[in-house]
Tab-separated table of C-alpha atoms and ligand atoms in Angstrom:
chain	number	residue	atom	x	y	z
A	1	UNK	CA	-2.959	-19.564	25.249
A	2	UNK	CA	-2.960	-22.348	27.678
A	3	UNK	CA	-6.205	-24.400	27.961
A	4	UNK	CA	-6.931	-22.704	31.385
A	5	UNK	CA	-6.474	-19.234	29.822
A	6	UNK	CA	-9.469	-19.984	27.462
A	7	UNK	CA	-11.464	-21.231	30.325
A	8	UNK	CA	-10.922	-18.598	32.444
A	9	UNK	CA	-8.904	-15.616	30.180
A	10	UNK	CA	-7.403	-12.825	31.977
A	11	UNK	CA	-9.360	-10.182	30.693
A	12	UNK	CA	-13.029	-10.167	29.016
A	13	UNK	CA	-12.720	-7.034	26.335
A	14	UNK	CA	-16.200	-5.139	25.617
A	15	UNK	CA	-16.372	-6.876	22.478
A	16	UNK	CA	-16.645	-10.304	24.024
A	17	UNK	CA	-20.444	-8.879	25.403
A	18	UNK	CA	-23.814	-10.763	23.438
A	19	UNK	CA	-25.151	-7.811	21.815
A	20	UNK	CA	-28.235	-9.512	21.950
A	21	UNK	CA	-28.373	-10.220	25.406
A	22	UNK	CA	-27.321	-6.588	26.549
A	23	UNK	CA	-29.998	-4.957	23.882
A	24	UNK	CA	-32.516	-7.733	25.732
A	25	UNK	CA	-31.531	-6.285	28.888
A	26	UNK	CA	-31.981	-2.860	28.081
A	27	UNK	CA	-35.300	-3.626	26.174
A	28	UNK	CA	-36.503	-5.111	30.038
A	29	UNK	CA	-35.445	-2.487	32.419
A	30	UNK	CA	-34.503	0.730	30.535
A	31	UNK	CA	-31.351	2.853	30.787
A	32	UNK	CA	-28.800	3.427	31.915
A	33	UNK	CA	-28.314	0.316	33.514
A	34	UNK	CA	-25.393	-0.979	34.870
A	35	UNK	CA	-24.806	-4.640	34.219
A	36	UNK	CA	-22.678	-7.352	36.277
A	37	UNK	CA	-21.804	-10.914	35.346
A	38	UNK	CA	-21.371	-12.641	38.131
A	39	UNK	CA	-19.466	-15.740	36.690
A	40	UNK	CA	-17.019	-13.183	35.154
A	41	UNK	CA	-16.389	-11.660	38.831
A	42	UNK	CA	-15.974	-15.759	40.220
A	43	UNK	CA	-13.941	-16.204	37.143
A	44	UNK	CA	-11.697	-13.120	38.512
A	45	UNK	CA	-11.708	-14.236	42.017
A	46	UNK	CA	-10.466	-18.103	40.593
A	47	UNK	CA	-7.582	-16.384	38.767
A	48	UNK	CA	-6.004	-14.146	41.364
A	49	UNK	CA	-6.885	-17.236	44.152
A	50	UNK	CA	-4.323	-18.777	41.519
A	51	UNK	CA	-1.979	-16.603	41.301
A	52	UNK	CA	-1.541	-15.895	45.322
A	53	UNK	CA	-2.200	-19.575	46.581
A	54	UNK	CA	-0.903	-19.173	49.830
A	55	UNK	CA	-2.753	-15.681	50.327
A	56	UNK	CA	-5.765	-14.355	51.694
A	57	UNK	CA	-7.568	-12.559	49.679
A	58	UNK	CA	-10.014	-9.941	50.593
A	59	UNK	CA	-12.349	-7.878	48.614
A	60	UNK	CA	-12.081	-4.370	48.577
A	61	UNK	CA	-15.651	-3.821	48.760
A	62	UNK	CA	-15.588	-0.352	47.581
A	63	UNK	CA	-15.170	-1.570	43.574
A	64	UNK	CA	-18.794	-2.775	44.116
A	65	UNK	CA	-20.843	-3.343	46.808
A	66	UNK	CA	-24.056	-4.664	45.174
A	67	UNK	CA	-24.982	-7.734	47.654
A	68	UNK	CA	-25.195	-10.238	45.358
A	69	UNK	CA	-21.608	-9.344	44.302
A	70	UNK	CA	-20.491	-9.633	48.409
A	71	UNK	CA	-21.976	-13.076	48.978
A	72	UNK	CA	-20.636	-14.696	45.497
A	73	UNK	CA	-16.944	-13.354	46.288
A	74	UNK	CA	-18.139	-14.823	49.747
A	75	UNK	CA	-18.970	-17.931	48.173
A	76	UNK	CA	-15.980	-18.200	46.539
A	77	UNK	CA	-13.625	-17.839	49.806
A	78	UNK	CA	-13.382	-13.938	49.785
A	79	UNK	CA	-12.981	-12.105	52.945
A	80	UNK	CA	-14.147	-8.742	52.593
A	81	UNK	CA	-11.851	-5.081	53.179
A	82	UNK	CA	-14.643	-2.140	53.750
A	83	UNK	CA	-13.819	1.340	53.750
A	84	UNK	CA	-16.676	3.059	56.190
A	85	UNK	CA	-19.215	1.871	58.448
A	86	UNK	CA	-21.899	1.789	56.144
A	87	UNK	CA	-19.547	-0.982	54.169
A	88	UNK	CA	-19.150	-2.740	57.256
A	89	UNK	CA	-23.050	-2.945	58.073
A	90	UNK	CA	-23.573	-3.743	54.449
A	91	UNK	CA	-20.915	-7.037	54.439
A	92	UNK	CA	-22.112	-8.156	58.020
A	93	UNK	CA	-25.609	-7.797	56.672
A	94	UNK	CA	-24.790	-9.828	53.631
A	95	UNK	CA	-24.051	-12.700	55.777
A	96	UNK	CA	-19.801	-12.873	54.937
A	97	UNK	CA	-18.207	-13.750	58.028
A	98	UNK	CA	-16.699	-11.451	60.748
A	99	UNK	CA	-13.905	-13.256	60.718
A	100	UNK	CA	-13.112	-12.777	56.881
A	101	UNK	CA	-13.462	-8.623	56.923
A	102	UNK	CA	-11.547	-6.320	57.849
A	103	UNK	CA	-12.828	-2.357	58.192
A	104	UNK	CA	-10.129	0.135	57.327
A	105	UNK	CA	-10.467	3.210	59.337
A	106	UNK	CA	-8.970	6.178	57.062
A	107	UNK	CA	-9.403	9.453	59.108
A	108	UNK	CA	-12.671	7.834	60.676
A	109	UNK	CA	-15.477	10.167	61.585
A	110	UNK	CA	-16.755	9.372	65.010
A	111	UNK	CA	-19.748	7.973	63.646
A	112	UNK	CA	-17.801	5.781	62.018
A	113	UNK	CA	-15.911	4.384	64.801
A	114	UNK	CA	-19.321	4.399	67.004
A	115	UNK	CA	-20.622	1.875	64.871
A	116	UNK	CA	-17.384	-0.434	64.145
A	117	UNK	CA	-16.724	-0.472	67.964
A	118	UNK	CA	-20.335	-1.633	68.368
A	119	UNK	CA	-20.713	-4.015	65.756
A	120	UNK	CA	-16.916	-5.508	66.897
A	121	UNK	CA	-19.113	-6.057	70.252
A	122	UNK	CA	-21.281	-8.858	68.467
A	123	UNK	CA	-18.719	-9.774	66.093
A	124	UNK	CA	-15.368	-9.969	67.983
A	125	UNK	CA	-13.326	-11.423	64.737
A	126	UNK	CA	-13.620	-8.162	62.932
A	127	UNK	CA	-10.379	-6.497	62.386
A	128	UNK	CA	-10.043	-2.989	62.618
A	129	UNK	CA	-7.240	-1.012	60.470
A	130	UNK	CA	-5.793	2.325	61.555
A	131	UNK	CA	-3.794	3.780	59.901
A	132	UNK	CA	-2.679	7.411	62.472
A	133	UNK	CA	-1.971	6.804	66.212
A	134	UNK	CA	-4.541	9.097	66.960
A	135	UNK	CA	-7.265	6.294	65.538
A	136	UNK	CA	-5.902	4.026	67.887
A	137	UNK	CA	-6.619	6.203	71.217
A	138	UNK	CA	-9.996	6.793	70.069
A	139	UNK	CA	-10.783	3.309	69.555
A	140	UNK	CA	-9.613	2.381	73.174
A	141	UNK	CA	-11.568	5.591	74.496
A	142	UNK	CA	-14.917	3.765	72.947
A	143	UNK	CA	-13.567	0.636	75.347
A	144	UNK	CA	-12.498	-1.057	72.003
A	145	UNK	CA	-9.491	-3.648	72.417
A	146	UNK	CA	-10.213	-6.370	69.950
A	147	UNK	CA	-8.063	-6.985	66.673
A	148	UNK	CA	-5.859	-4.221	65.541
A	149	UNK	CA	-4.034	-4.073	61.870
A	150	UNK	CA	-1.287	-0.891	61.939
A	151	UNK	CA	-1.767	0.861	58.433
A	152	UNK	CA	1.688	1.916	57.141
A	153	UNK	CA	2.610	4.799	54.505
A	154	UNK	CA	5.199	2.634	52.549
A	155	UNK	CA	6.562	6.393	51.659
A	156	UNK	CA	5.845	4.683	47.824
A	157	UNK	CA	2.886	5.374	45.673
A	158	UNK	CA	1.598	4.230	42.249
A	159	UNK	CA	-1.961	4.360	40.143
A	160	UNK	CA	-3.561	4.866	36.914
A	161	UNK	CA	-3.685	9.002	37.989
A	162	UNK	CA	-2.473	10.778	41.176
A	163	UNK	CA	-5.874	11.170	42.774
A	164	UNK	CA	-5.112	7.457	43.600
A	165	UNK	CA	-1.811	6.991	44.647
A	166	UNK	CA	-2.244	6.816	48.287
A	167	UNK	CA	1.035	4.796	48.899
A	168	UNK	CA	3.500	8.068	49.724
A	169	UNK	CA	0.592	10.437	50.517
A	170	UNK	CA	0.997	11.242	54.369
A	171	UNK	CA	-2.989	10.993	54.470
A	172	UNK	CA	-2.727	7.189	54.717
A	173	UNK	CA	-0.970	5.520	57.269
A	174	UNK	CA	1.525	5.793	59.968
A	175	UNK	CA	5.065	6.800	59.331
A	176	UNK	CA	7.072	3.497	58.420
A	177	UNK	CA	9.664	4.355	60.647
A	178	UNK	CA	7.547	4.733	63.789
A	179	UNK	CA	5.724	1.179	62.983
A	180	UNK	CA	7.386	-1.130	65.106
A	181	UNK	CA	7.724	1.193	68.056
A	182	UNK	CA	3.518	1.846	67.906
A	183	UNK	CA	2.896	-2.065	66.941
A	184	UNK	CA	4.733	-2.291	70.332
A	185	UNK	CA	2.600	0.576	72.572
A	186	UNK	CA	-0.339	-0.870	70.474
A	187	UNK	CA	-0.152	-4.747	71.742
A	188	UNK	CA	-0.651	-3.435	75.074
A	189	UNK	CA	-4.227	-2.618	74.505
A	190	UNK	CA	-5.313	-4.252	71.528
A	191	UNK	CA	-4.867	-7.952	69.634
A	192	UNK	CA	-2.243	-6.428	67.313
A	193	UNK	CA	-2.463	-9.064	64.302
A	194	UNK	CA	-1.126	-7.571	61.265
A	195	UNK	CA	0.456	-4.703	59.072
A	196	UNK	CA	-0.872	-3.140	56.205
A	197	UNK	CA	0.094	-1.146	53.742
A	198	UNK	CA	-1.644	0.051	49.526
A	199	UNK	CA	0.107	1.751	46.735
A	200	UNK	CA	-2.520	2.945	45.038
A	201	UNK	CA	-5.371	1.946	42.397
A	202	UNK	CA	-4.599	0.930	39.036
A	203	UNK	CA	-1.348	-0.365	39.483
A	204	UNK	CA	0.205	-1.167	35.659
A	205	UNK	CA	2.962	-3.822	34.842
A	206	UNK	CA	5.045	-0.738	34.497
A	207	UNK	CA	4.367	0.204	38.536
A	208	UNK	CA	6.285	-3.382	39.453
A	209	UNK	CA	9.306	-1.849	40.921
A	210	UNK	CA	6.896	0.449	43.220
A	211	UNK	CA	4.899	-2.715	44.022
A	212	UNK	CA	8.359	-4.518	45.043
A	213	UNK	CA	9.515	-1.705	47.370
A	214	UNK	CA	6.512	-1.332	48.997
A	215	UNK	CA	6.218	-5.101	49.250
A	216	UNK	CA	9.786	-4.925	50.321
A	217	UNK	CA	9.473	-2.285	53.230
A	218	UNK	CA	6.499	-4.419	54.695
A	219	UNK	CA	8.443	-7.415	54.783
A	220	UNK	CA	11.631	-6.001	56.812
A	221	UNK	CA	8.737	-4.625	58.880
A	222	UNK	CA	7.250	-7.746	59.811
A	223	UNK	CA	10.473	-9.350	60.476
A	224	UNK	CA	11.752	-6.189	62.912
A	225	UNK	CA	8.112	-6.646	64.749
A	226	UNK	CA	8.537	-10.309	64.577
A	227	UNK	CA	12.198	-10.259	66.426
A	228	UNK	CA	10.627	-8.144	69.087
A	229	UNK	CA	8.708	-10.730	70.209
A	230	UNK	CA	5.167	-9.861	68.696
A	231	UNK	CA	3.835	-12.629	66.089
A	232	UNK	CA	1.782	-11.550	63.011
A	233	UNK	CA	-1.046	-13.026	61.510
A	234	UNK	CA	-0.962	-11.181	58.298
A	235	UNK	CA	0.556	-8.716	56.481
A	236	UNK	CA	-1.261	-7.050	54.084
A	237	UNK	CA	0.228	-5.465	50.677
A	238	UNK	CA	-3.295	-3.606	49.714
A	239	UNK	CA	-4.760	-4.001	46.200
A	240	UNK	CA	-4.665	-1.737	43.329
A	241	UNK	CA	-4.293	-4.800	40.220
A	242	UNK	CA	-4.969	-2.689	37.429
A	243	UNK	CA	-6.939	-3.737	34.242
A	244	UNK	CA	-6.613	-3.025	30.581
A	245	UNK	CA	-9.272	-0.153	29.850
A	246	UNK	CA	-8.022	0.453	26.046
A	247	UNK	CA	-8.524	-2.675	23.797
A	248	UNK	CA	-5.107	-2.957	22.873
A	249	UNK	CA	-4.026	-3.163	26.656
A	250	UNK	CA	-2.055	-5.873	27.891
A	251	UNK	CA	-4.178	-7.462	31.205
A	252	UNK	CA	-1.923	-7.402	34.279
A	253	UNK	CA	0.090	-10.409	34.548
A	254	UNK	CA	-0.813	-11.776	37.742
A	255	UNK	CA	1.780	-14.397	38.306
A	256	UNK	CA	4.652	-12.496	37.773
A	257	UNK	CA	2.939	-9.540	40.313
A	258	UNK	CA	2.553	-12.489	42.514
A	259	UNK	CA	6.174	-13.863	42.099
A	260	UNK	CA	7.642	-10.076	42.764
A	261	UNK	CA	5.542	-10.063	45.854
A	262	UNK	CA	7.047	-13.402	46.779
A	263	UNK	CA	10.476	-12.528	46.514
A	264	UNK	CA	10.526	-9.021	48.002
A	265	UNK	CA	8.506	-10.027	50.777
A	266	UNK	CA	11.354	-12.944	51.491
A	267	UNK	CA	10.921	-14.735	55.073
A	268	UNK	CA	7.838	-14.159	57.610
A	269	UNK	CA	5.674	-16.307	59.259
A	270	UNK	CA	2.986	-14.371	58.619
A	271	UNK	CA	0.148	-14.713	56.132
A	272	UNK	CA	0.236	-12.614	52.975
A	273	UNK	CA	-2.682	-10.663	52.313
A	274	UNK	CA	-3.816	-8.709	49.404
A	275	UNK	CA	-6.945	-6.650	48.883
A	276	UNK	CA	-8.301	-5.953	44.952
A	277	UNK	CA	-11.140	-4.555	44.279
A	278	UNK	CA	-10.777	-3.555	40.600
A	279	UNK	CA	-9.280	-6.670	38.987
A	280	UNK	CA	-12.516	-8.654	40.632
A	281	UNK	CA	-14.918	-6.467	38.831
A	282	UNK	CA	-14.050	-4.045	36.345
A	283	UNK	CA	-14.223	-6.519	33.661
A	284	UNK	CA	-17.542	-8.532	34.837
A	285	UNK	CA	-19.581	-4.795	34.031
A	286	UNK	CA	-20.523	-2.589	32.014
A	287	UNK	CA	-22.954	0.386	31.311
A	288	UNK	CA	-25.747	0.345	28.628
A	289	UNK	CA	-26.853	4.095	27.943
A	290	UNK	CA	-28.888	5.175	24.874
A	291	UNK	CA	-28.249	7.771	22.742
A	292	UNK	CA	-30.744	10.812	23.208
A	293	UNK	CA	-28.992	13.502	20.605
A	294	UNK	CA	-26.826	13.711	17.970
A	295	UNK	CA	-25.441	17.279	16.735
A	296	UNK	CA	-23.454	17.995	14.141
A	297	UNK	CA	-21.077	20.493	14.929
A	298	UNK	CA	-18.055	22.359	12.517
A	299	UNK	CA	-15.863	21.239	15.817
A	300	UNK	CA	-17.027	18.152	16.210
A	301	UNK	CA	-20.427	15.355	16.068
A	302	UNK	CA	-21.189	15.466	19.658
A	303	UNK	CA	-23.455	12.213	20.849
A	304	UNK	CA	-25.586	12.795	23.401
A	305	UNK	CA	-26.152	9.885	25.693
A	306	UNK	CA	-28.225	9.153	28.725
A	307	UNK	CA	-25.321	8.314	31.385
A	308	UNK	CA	-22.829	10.960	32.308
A	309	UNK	CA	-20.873	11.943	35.152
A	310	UNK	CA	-23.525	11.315	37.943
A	311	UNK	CA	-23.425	7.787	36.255
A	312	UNK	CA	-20.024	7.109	35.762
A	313	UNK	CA	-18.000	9.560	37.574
A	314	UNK	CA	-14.253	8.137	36.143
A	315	UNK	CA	-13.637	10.167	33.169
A	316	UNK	CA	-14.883	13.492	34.368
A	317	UNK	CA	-12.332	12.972	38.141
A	318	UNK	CA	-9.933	11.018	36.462
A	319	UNK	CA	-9.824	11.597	33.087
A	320	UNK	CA	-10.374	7.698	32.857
A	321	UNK	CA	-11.086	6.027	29.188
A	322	UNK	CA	-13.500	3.313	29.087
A	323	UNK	CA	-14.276	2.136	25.439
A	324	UNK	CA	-17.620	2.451	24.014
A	325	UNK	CA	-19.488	0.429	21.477
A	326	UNK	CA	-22.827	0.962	19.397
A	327	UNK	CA	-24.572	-2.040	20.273
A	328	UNK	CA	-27.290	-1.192	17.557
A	329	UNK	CA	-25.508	-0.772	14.776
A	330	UNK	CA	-23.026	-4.810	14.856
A	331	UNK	CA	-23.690	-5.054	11.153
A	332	UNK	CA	-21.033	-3.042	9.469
A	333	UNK	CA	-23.005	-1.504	7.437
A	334	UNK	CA	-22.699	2.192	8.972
A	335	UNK	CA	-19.309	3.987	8.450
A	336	UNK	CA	-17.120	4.911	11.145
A	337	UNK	CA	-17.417	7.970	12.786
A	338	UNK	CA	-15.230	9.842	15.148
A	339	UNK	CA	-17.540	11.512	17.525
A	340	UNK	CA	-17.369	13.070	20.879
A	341	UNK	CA	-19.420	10.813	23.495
A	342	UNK	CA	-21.049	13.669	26.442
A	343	UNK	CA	-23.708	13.117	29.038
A	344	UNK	CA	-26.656	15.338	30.075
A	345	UNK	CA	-25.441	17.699	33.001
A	346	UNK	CA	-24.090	20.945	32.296
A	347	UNK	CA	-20.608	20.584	33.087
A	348	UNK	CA	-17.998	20.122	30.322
A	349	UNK	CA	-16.374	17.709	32.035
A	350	UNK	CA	-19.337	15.215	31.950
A	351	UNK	CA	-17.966	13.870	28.303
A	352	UNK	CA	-16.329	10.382	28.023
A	353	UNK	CA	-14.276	11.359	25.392
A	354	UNK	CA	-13.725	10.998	21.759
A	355	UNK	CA	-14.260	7.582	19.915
A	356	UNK	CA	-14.682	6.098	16.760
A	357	UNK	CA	-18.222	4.535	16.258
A	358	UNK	CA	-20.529	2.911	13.881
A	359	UNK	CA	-22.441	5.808	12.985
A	360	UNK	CA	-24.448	6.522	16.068
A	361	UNK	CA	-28.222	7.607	15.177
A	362	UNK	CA	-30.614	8.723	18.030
A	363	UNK	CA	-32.159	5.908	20.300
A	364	UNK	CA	-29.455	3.535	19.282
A	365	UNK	CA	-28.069	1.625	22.500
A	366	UNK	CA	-24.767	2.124	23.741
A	367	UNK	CA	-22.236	-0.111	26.014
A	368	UNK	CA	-19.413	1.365	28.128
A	369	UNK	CA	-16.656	-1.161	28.938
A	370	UNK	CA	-14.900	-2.116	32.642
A	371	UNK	CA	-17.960	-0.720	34.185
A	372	UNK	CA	-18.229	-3.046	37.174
A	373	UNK	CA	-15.755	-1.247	39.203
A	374	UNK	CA	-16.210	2.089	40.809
A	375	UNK	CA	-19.132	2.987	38.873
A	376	UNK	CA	-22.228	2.393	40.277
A	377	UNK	CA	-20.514	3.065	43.478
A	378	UNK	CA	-19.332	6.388	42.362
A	379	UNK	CA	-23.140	7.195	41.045
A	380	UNK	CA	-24.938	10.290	42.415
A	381	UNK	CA	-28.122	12.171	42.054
A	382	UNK	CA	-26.633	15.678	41.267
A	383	UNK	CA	-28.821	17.565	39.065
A	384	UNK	CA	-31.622	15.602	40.885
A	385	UNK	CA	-30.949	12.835	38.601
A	386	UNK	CA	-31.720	9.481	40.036
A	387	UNK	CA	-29.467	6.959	39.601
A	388	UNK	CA	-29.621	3.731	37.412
A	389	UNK	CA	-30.417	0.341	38.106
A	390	UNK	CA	-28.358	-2.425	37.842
A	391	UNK	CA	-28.764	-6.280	36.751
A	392	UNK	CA	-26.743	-9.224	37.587
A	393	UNK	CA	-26.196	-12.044	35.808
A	394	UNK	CA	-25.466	-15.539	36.737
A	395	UNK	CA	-25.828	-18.080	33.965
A	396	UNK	CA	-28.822	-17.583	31.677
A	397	UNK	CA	-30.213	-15.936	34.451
A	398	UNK	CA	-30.695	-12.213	35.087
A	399	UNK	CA	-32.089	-10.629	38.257
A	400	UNK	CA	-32.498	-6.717	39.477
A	401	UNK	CA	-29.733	-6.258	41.691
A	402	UNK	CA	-30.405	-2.414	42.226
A	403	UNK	CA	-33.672	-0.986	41.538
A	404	UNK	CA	-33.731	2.092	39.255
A	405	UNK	CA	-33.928	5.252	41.593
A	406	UNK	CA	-37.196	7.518	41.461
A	407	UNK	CA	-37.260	11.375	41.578
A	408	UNK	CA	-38.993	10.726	45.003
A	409	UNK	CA	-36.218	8.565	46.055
A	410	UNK	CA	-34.408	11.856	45.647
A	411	UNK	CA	-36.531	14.025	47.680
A	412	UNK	CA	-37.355	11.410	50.285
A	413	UNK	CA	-35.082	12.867	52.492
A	414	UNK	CA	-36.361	15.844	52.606
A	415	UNK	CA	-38.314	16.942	55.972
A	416	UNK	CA	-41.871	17.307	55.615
A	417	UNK	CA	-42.183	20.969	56.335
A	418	UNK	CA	-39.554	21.949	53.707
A	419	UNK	CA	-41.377	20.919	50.970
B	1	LLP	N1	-7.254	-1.447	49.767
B	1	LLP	C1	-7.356	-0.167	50.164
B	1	LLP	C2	-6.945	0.210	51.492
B	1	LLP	C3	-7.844	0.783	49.261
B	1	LLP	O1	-7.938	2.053	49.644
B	1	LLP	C4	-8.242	0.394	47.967
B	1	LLP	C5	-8.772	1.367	47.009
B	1	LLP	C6	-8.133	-0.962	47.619
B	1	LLP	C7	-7.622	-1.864	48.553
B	1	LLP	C8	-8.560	-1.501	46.286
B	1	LLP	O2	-7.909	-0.935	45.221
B	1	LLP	P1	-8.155	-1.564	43.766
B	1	LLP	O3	-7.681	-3.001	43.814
B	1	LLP	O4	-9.595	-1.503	43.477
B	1	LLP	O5	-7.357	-0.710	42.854
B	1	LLP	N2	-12.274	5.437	42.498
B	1	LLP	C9	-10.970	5.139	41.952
B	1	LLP	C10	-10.240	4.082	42.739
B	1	LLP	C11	-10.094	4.417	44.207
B	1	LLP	C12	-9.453	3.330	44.996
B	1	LLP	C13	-9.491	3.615	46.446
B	1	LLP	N3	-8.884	2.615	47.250
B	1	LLP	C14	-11.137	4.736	40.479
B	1	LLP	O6	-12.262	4.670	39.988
B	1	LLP	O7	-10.142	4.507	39.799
């Protein structure tokens, strides 16, 4: 390992947590409890920054949104990609410039579009992605004709499962081969100032060749749109830098993703742009649960823990593995024990799965690895269960970033005469 690799390495494994400092954690503000080390998500941010010198990088706010999370990636030179209006009030809100985000309109419900056009009004260097024709008329029908980015299906997908492979899905994007022709109608009513286009989520060392087409495709795009006369700002190649969830994963390696992106992308004067939301904070979290039941079973021991599915949604919609480890039990003196690791709705898919652990007792504390991204974000209160807090860290200290929910946060939305 180089000397920079042990300052900043590319991936922090589960085991690298202070058991101490997570049990302290717990001890302070209960569980579950999502935690987020803000020097690992800087240390993230440093890396890729590396990686893609000459890029701009923006956050795909959707991994996380917890504020303190916006303004360090901020801090650190982030823009910021947002997926809805309510990310886009959020990120304004949070103080990152207008400038340095960019809203991605996916099928946007008028509400939606209500709100960008307004808040584009007061912040004119907002960029606006659409990604269907359609999008376009509607934003000129709300008297919107400030910066426009064309979303493109690349006609290429890739991702950790197929729920996330957006890339070839006709959902996302406009047909690549009507690009340049609607780049052209476009620049008549809008600042057109880039192309965009994402693969998917997840994206694995063994997706390269996918990344390289898509890569590829937006390239020759930018140089057809560029030889009719229209000039680019940026073109954006999307996120989706996947990160080792098993121990014995290999992290991504960044530079060579960033030298195929490079060379496919060949000549433009255009910026490159890339979007990850993932690789900035999977790593940086993770979930502390306790254990509430253990029950011996001729099938199996099945551990009952505090977090499930309304907690962590990934295994029960994805399938996802995220390794586990008995924080109260780091002394080796309880055997290992395979045991199945379920949460407490009634569903059978709210289980993450079958592990190995140190014997786990009742009340012992649990941590669940690569929590930071899509987790908390993914949360929800079915089974009127309110969700967790979280905690961020930034040096020695620790501050609430999330407050845990209350059953009448549930029901505050309930009208009056209902209840
Ligand atoms: N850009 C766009 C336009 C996206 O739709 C996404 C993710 C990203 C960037 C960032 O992708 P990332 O770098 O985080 O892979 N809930 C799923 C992931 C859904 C991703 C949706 N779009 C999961 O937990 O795996």
């Amino acid at each position: 390992m180089s000397a920079e690799q042990v300052r900043n390495p590319p991936v922090r494994r589960l085991a690298d947590w202070s058991a101490s400092r997570l049990r302290g954690l717990a001890d302070e503000h209960g569980t579950p409890l999502y935690v987020l080390d803000l020097d690992r998500v800087r240390e993230n941010y440093r890396r890729m920054a590396d990686a893609f010198p000459e890029a701009e990088i923006y956050y795909a706010g959707k991994a996380n949104t917890a504020r303190p999370v916006l303004q360090a990636l901020a801090d650190e030179g982030a823009g910021v990609e947002c997926a809805s209006a309510g990310e886009l009030a959020r990120v304004l809100d949070a103080g990152v410039e207008a400038s340095r985000v960019h809203y991605t309109a996916v099928n946007p419900p008028a509400r939606d579009l209500d709100i960008a056009v307004q808040l584009a009004d007061d912040h004119p260097e907002l960029t606006v992605t659409a990604g269907a024709e359609d999008t376009l008329d509607r934003l000129a029908e709300r008297g919107y004709s400030g910066r426009i980015c064309l979303r493109v299906n690349p006609g290429v997908g890739a991702g950790h499962h197929e729920k996330v492979a957006t890339g070839a899905d006709a959902k996302f994007g406009v047909p690549d081969n009507r690009a340049a022709d609607l780049l052209e109608d476009a620049a008549e009513r809008f600042s057109v100032v880039g192309i965009h286009a994402h693969a998917g989520s997840g994206i694995s060392g063994d997706d390269l060749s996918a990344h390289r087409e898509l890569v590829g495709r937006m390239g020759e795009l930018a140089r057809e749109v560029e030889s009719r006369g229209l000039g680019l700002e940026f073109v954006d190649v999307g996120g989706g830098f996947g990160v080792p969830y098993r121990s014995d994963e290999d992290p991504l390696d960044l530079d060579a993703v960033a030298s195929a992106t490079r060379e496919a992308l060949g000549d433009i004067s255009a910026d490159l742009a890339v979007e990850p939301g993932r690789y900035l904070v999977a790593d940086a979290g993770v979930l502390l649960t306790e254990v509430n039941t253990v029950k011996e079973t001729p099938e199996s021991v099945v551990v009952g823990v505090g977090a499930g599915m309304t907690t962590l949604a990934r295994p029960a919609i994805y399938d996802a593995h995220h390794e586990i480890r008995n924080l109260s039990a780091e002394d080796a003196t309880r055997p290992d024990r395979e045991v199945t690791v379920a949460g407490p709705v009634c569903e059978s898919g709210d289980s993450f799965g079958d592990y190995w652990l140190p014997d786990p007792a009742r009340r012992d504390l649990l941590a669940v690895g690569n929590a930071g991204a899509y987790g908390y974000e993914m949360a929800s209160q079915y089974n009127s269960r309110p969700r967790p807090a979280s905690v961020v860290l930034s040096g020695d200290e620790a501050r609430l970033a999330r407050r845990r929910e209350t059953i009448a946060d549930v029901t505050a939305v309930e009208l009056e005469e209902q209840r």
